[in-house]
CSV table of C-alpha atoms in Angstrom, one decimal:
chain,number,residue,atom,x,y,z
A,1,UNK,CA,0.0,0.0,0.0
A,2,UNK,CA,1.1,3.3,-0.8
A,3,UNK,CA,0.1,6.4,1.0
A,4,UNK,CA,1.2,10.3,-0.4
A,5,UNK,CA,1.2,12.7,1.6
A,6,UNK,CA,1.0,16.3,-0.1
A,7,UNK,CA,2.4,19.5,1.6
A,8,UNK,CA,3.3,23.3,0.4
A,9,UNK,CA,6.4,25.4,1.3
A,10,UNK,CA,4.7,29.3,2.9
A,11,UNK,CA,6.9,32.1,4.0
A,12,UNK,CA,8.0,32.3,7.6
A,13,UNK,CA,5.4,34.8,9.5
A,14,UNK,CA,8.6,36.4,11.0
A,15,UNK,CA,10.1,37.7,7.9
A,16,UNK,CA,6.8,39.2,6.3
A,17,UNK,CA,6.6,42.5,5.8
A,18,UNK,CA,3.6,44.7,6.1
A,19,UNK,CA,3.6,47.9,4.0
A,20,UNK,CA,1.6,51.4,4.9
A,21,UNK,CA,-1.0,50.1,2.9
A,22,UNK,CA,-1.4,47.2,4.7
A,23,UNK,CA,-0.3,45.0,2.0
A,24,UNK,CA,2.3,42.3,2.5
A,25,UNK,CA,5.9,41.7,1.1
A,26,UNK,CA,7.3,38.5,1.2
A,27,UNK,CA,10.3,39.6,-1.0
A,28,UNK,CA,13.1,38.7,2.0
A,29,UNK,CA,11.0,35.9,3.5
A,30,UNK,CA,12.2,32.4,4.1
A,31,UNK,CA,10.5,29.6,3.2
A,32,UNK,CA,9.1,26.4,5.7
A,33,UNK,CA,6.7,23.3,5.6
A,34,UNK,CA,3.3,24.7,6.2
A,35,UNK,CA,2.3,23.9,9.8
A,36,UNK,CA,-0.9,22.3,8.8
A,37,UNK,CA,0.8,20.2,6.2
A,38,UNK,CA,3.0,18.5,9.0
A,39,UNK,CA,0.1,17.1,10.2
A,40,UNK,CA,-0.6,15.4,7.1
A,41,UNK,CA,3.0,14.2,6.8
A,42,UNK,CA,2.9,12.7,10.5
A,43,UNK,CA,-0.7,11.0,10.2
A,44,UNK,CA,0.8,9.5,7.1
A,45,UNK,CA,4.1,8.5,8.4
A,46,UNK,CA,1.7,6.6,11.7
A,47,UNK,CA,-0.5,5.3,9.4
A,48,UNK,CA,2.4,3.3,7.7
A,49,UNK,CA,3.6,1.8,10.3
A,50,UNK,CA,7.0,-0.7,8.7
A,51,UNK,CA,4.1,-2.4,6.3
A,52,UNK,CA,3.6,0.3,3.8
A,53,UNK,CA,5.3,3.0,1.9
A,54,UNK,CA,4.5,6.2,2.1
A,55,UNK,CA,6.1,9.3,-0.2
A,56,UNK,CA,5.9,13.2,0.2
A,57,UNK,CA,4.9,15.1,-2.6
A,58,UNK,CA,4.5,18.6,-3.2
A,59,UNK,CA,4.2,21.3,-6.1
A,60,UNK,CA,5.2,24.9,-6.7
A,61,UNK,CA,7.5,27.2,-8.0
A,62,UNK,CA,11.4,27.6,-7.9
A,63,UNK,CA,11.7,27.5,-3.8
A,64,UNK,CA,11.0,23.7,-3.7
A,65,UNK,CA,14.9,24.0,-5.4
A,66,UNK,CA,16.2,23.7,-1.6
A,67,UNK,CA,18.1,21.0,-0.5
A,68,UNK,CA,17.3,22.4,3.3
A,69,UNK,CA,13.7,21.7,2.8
A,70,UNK,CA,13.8,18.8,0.8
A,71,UNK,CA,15.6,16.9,4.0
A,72,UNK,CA,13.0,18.8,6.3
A,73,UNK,CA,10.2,16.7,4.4
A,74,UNK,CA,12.5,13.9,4.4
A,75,UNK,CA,14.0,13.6,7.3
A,76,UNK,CA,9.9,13.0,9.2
A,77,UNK,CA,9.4,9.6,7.9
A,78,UNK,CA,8.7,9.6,4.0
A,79,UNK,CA,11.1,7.1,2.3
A,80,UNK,CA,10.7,9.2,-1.1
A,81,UNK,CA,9.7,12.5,-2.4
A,82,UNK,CA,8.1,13.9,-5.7
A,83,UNK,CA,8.7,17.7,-6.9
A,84,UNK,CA,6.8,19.7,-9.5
A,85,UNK,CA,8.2,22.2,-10.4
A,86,UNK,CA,7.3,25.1,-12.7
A,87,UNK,CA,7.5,28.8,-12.4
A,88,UNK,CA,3.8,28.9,-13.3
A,89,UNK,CA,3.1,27.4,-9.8
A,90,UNK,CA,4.6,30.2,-7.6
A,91,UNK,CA,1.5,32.1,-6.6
A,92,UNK,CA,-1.1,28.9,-8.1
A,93,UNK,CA,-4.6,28.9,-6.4
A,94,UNK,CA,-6.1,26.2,-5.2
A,95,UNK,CA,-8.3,24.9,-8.4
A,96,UNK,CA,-4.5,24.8,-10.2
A,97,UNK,CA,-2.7,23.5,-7.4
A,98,UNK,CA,-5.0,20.7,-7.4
A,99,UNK,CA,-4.7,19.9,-11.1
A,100,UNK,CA,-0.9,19.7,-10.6
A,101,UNK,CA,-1.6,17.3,-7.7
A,102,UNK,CA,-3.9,15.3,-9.3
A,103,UNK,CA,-1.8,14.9,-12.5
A,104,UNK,CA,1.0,13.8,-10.6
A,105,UNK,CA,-0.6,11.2,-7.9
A,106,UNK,CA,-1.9,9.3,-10.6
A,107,UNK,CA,1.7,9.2,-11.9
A,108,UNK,CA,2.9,8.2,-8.6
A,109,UNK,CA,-0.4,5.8,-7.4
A,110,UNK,CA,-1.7,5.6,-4.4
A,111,UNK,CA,-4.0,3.7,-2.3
A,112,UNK,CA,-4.8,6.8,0.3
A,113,UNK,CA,-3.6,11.1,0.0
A,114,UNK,CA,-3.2,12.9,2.6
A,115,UNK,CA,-3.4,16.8,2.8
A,116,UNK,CA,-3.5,19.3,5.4
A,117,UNK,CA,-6.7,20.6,6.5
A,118,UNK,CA,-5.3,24.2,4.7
A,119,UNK,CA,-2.2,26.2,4.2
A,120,UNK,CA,-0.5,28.4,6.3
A,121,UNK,CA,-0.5,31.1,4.4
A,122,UNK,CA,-3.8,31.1,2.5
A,123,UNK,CA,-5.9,28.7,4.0
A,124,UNK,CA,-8.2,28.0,1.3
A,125,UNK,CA,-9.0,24.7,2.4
A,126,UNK,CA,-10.0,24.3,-1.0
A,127,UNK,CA,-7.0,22.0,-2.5
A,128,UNK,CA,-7.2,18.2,-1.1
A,129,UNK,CA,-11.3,18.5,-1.7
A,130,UNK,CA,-10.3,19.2,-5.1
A,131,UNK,CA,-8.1,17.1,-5.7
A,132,UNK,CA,-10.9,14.3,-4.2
A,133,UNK,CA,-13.3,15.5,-6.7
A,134,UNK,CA,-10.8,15.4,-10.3
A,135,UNK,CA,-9.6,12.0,-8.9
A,136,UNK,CA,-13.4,11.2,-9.2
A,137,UNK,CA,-12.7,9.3,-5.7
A,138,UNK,CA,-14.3,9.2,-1.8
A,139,UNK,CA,-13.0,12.7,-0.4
A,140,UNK,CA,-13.2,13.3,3.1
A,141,UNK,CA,-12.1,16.7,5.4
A,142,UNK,CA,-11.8,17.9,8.8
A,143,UNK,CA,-10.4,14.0,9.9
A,144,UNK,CA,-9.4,13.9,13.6
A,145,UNK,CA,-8.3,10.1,13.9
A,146,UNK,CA,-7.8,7.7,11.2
A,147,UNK,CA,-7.7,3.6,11.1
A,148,UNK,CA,-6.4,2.0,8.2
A,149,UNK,CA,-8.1,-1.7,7.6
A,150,UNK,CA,-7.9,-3.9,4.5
A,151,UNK,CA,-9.8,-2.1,1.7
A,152,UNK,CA,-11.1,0.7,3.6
A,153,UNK,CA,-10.4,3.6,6.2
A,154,UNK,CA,-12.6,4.4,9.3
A,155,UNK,CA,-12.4,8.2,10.1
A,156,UNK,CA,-13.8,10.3,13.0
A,157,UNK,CA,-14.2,14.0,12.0
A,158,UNK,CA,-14.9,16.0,15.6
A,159,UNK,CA,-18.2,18.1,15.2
A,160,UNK,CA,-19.6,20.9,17.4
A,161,UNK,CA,-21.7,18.3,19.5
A,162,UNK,CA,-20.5,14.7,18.0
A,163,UNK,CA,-18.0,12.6,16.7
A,164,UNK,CA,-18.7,11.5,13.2
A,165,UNK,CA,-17.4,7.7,12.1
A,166,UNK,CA,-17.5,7.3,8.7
A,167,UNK,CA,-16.1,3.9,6.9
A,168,UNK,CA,-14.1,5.0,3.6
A,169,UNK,CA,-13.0,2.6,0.5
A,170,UNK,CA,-9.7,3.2,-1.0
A,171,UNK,CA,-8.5,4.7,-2.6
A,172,UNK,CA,-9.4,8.0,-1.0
A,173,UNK,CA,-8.3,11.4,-0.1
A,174,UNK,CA,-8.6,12.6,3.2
A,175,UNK,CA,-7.7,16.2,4.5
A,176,UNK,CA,-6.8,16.2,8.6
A,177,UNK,CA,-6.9,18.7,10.8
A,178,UNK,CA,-4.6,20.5,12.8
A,179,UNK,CA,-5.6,18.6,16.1
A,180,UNK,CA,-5.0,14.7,14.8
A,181,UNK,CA,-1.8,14.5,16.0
A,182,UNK,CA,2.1,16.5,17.0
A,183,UNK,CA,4.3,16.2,14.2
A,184,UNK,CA,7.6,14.8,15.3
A,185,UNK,CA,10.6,16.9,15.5
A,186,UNK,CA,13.4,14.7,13.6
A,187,UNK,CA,16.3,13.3,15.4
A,188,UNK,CA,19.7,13.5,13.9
A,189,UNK,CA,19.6,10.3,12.7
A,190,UNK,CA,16.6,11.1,10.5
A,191,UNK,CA,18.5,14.2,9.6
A,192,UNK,CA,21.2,12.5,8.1
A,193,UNK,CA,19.5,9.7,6.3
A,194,UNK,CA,17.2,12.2,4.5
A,195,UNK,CA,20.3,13.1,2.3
A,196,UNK,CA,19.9,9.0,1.0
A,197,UNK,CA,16.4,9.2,0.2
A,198,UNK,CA,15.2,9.5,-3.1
A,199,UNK,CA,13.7,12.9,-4.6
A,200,UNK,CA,12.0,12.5,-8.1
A,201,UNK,CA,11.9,16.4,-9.5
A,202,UNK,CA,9.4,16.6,-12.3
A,203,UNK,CA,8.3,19.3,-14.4
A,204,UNK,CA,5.0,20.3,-16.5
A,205,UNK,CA,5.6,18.2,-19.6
A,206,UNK,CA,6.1,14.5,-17.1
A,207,UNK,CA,3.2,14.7,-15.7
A,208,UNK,CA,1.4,15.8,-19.1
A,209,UNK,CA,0.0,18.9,-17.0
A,210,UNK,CA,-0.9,22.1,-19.2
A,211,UNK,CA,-1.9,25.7,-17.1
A,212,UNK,CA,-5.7,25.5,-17.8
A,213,UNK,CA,-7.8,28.9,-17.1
A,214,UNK,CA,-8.1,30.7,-14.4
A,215,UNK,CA,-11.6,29.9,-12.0
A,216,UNK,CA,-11.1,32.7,-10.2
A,217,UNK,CA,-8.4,35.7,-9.9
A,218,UNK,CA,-6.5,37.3,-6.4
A,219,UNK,CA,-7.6,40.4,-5.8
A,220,UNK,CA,-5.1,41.2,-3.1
A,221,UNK,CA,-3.7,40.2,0.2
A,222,UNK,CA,-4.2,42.5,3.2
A,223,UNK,CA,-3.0,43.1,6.8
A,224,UNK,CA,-6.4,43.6,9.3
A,225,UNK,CA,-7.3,47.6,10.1
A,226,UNK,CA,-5.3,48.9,12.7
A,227,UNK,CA,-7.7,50.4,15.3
A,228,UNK,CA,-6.1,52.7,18.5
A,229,UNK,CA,-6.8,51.1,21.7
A,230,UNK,CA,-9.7,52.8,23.6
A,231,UNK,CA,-7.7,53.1,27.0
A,232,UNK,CA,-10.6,52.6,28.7
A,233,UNK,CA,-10.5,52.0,32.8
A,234,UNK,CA,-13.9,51.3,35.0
A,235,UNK,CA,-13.0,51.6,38.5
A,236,UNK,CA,-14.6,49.7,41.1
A,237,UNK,CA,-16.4,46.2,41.3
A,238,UNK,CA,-20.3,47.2,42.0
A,239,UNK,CA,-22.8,45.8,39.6
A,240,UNK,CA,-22.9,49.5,37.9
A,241,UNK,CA,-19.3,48.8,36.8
A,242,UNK,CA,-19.8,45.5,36.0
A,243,UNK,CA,-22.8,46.3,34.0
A,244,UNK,CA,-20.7,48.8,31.8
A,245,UNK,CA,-17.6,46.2,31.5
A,246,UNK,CA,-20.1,44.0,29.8
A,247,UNK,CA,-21.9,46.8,27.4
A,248,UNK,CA,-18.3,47.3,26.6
A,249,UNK,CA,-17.6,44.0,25.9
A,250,UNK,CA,-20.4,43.8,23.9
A,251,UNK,CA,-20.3,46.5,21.6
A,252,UNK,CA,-16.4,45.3,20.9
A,253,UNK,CA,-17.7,41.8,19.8
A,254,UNK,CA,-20.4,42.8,17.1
């Protein structure tokens, strides 16, 4: 059985730039593993167990050329990885993103994706449902705890007031959430046998992928509105000043 687990490279928050007009420059920002994808990764990585094999596989533009992040991916349990790159793919949306994906897991075959539940820098959570739905295959999100069997998954996907258990045939795509598990932090060891594993790079012509057009177009990205704080101080702890606390707290919340 093979599993794929899919993840995307965002900028670190710490080097992002916000400009007077609250737009955001990314220009001299690093790049990392989405957070949200490392969950993917992990529940992937658990799932396999020693029995199966399970490859990382992600798409974008020219920072996936980094030997840094390609052990990162590595170097957390997948025993291969699979690259597409293309210059087309720096600033993809999702509906592309998934084509790309799509193309190239049916290159790679699979009996279970994996994707995080969004992106750290987006967060569409648009991508792994789409992917589900070209794949023309059982597509589930929001998965809390997943139980591979012969044939099939069982996943629970945590509600407001209940625990959903659903049984799934494979192959399947499942997106988890952010709460499923805590993505290991690689030892040394895992470190230094990432630089053995294999990494397949691939561009737009191996996977037969061709940009299609666009579904929808990016307006912009802003920062939130800065508002001044109000500096206000109630004094004393009767029900009057309680009473205004609250129609305080109110007003701020709707």
């Amino acid at each position: 059985m093979r599993i794929i687990a899919c993840y995307k490279l965002v900028p670190e928050e710490q080097d992002i730039v916000i400009t007077a007009d609250r737009t955001l420059t990314t220009d001299k920002a690093g790049e990392k593993i989405s957070p949200f994808d490392l969950n993917a990764i992990e529940a992937a990585v658990q799932l396999a167990g020693e029995s199966h094999d399970v490859v990382a596989l992600s798409v974008g533009g020219k920072a996936l050329d980094n030997a840094k992040l390609r052990k990162d991916a590595l170097s957390r349990g997948p025993n291969a990885l699979y690259l597409v790159c293309d210059d087309l793919l720096n600033s993809a949306l999702p509906y592309e993103t998934a084509r790309v994906i799509a193309a190239a897991s049916k290159k790679i075959a699979f009996d279970l994706l994996i994707c995080g539940e969004g992106s750290g820098d987006m967060y569409a959570q648009q991508t792994g449902l789409l992917v589900g739905a070209m794949l023309q295959l059982p597509t589930v999100n929001g998965v809390s705890k997943i139980e591979l069997k012969e044939g099939f998954v069982t996943v629970e996907r945590t509600l407001e007031d209940e625990v959903e258990v659903l049984d799934i045939p494979l192959p399947a795509v499942l997106c988890v959430s952010s709460d499923i598990n805590l993505p290991r932090i690689p030892s040394m060891k895992a470190i230094l046998g990432a630089g053995k594993k294999s990494v397949t790079l691939w561009g737009a012509s191996d996977i037969a992928w061709t940009p299609g057009s666009a579904r929808t177009e990016l307006a912009g990205v802003y920062a939130p509105q800065q508002t001044e704080r109000k500096h206000i101080i109630i004094e004393g702890d009767g029900q009057e000043e309680v009473s205004r606390l609250r129609d305080y707290l109110t007003n701020a919340l709707s």
